[in-house]
CSV table of C-alpha atoms and ligand atoms in Angstrom, one decimal:
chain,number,residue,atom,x,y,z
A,1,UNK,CA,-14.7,4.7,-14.1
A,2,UNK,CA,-11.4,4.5,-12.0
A,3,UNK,CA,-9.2,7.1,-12.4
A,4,UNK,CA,-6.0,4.9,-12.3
A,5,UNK,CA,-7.3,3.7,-15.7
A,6,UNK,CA,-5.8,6.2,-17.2
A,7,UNK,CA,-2.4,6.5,-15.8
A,8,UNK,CA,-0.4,4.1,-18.1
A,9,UNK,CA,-2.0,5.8,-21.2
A,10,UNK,CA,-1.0,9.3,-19.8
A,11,UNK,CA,2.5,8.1,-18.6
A,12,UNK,CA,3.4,7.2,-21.9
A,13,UNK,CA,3.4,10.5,-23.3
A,14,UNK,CA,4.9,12.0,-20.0
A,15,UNK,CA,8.5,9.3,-20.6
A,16,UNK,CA,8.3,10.1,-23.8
A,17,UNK,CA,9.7,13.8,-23.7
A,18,UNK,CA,11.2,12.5,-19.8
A,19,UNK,CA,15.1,14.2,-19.8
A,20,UNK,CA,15.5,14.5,-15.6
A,21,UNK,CA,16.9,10.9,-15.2
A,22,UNK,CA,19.9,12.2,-14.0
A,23,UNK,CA,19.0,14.4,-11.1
A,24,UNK,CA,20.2,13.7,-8.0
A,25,UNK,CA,18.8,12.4,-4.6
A,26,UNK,CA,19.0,15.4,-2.6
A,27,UNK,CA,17.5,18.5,-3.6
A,28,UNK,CA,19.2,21.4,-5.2
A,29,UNK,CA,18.0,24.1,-3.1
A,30,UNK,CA,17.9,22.5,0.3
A,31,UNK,CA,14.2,23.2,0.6
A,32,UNK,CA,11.3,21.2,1.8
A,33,UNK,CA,8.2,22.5,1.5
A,34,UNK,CA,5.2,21.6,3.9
A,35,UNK,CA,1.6,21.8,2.4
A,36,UNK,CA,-1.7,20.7,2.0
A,37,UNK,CA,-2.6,17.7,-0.1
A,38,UNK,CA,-5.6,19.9,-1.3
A,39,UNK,CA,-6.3,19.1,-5.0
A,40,UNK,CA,-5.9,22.4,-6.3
A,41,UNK,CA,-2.2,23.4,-5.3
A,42,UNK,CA,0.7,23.0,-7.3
A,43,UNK,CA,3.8,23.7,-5.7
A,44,UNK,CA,5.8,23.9,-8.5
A,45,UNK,CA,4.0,26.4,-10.8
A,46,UNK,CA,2.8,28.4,-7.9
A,47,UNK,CA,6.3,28.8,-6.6
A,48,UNK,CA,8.7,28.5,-9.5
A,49,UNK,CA,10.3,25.4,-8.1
A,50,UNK,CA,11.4,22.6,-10.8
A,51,UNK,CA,12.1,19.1,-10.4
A,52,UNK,CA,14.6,18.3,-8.0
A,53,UNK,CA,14.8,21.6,-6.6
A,54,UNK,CA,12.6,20.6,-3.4
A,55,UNK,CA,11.1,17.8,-1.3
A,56,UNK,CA,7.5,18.3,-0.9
A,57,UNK,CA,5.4,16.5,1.8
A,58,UNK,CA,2.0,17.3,1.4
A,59,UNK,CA,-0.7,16.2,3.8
A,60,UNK,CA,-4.3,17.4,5.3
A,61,UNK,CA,-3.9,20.9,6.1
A,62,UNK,CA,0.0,21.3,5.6
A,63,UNK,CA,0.5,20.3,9.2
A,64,UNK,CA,3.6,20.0,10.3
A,65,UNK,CA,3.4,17.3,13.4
A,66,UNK,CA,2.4,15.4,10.5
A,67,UNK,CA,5.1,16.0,8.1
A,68,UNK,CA,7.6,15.9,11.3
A,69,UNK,CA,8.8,12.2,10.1
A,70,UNK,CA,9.5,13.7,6.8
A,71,UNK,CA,11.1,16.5,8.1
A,72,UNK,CA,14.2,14.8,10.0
A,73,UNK,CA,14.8,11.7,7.3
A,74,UNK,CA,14.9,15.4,4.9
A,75,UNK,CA,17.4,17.3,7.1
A,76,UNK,CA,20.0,14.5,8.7
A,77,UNK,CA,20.0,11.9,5.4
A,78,UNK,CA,19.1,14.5,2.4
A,79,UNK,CA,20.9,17.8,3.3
A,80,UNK,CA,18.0,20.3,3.6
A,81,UNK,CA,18.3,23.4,5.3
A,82,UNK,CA,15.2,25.6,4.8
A,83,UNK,CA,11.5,24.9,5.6
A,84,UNK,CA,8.3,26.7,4.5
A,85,UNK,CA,5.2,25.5,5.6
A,86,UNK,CA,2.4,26.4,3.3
A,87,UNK,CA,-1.4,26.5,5.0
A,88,UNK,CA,-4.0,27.6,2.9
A,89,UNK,CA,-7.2,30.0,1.8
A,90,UNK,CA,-10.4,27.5,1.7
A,91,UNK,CA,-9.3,24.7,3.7
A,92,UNK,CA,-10.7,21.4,4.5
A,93,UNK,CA,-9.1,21.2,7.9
A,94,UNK,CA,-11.3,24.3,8.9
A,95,UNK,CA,-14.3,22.6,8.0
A,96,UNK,CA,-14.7,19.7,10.9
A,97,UNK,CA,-13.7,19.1,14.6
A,98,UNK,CA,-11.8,15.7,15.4
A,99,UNK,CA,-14.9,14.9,18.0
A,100,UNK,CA,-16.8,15.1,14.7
A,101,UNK,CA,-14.6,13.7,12.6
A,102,UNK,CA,-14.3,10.8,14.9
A,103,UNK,CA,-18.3,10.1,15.5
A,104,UNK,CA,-18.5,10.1,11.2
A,105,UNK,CA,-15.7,6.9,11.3
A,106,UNK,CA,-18.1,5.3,14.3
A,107,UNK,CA,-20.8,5.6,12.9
A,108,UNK,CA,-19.5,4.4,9.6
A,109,UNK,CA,-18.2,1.3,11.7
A,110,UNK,CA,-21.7,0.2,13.0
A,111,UNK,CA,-22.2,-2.7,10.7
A,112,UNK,CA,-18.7,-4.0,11.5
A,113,UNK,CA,-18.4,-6.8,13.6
A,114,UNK,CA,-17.9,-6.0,17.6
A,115,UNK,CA,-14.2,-6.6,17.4
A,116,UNK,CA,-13.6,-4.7,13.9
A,117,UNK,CA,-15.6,-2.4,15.5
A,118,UNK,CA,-14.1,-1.5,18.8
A,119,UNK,CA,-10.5,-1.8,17.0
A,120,UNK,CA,-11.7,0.8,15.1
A,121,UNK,CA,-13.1,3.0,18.1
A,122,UNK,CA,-10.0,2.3,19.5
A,123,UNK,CA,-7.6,3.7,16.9
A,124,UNK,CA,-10.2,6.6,15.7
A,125,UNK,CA,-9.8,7.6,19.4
A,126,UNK,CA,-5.9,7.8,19.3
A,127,UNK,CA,-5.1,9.8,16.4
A,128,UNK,CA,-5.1,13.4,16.4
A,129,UNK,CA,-6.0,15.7,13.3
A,130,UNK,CA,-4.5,19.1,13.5
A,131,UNK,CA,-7.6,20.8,12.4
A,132,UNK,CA,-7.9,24.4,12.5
A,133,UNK,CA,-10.2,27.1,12.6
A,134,UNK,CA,-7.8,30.1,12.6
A,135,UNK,CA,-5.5,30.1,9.2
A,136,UNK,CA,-2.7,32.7,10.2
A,137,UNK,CA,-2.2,31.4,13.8
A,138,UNK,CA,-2.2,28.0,12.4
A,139,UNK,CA,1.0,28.6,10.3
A,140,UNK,CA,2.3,30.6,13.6
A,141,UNK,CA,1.7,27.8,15.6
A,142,UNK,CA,3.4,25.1,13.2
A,143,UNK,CA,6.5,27.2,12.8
A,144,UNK,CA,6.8,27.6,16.4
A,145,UNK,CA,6.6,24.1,17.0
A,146,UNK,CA,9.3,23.4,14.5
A,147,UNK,CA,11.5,26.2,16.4
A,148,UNK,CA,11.1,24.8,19.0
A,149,UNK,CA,11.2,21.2,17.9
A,150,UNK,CA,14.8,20.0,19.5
A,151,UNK,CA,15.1,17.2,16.7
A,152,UNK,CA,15.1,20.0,14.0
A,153,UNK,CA,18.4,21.4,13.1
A,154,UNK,CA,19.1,24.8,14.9
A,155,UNK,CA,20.8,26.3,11.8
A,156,UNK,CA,17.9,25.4,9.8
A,157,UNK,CA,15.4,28.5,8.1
A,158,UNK,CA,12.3,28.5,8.9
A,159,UNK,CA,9.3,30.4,7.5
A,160,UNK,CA,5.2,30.1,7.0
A,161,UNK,CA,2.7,30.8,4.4
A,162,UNK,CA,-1.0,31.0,3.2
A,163,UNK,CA,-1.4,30.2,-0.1
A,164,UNK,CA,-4.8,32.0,-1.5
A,165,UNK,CA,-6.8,29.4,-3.6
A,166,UNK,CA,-9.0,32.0,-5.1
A,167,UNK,CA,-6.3,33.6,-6.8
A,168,UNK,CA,-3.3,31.7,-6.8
A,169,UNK,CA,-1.2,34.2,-4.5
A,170,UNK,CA,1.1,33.5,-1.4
A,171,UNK,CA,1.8,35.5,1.9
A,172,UNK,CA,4.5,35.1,4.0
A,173,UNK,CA,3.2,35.0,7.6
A,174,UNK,CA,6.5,34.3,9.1
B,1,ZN,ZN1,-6.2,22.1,2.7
């Protein structure tokens, strides 16, 4: 069973009651929110946000390094001002180190032909993961890289998170 099976079915009932057609490109608050692509948050019930209010980028851990592409086509094209990165309770990104994460991908590649194979070595090597061990300092640390980020606009707000997954609370860290 693939779960893209379903979509269409489930869509159908979703543009059947659909009345945001109309919304704008940028978003209504200026905000972009930075998060974790974890399965169990939801941005806008947890926060109160509605469609069009925000941008969202979501990716492993909430990182910001990651979402820093997202970040300035945000800011200079769509007029946000205000960033809150969210990191999180329960975390996959606490759970690994890259060295580790990087011998599972090898080792996974062993059957591969040498060329496949040392492509793959090769590109596994280069990437970085922005794991973490420490939650708190992890949302310091990604706010102070935004600070001091020169590409991010000076006037722009900046703040940091941890959302709790056991019970569905947020902190502000920053
Ligand atoms: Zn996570």
């Amino acid at each position: 069973m693939s779960a893209h099976l379903e979509f269409v079915e489930k869509n159908v009932a979703y543009a059947e009651s659909f009345d945001k057609g109309h919304l704008p490109v940028p978003p209504a608050k200026k905000l972009l929110i930075v998060t974790c692509m974890d399965a169990r948050i939801d941005c806008y019930k947890s926060l109160g946000l509605e469609l069009g209010e925000a941008h969202i980028v979501r990716n492993a851990g909430g990182s910001a390094r990651d979402a820093f592409r997202s970040i300035l086509i945000s800011q200079r094209l769509l007029g946000t001002r205000e960033i809150a990165v969210f990191h999180h309770t329960n975390c996959g990104m606490q759970s690994f180190t890259a060295p580790q994460l990087r011998s599972l991908v090898k080792s996974d590649a062993q059957s591969r032909p040498d060329n496949e194979k040392e492509e793959i070595e090769k590109t596994v090597d280069g990437m970085t993961f922005y794991e973490f061990s420490d939650l708190e300092r992890s949302v310091l640390e990604d706010v102070k890289y935004l600070k001091e980020n020169l590409l991010v606009l000076e006037e722009a707000k900046i703040t940091g998170w941890i959302y709790d997954t056991a019970n569905g609370k947020v902190k502000q860290v920053v």
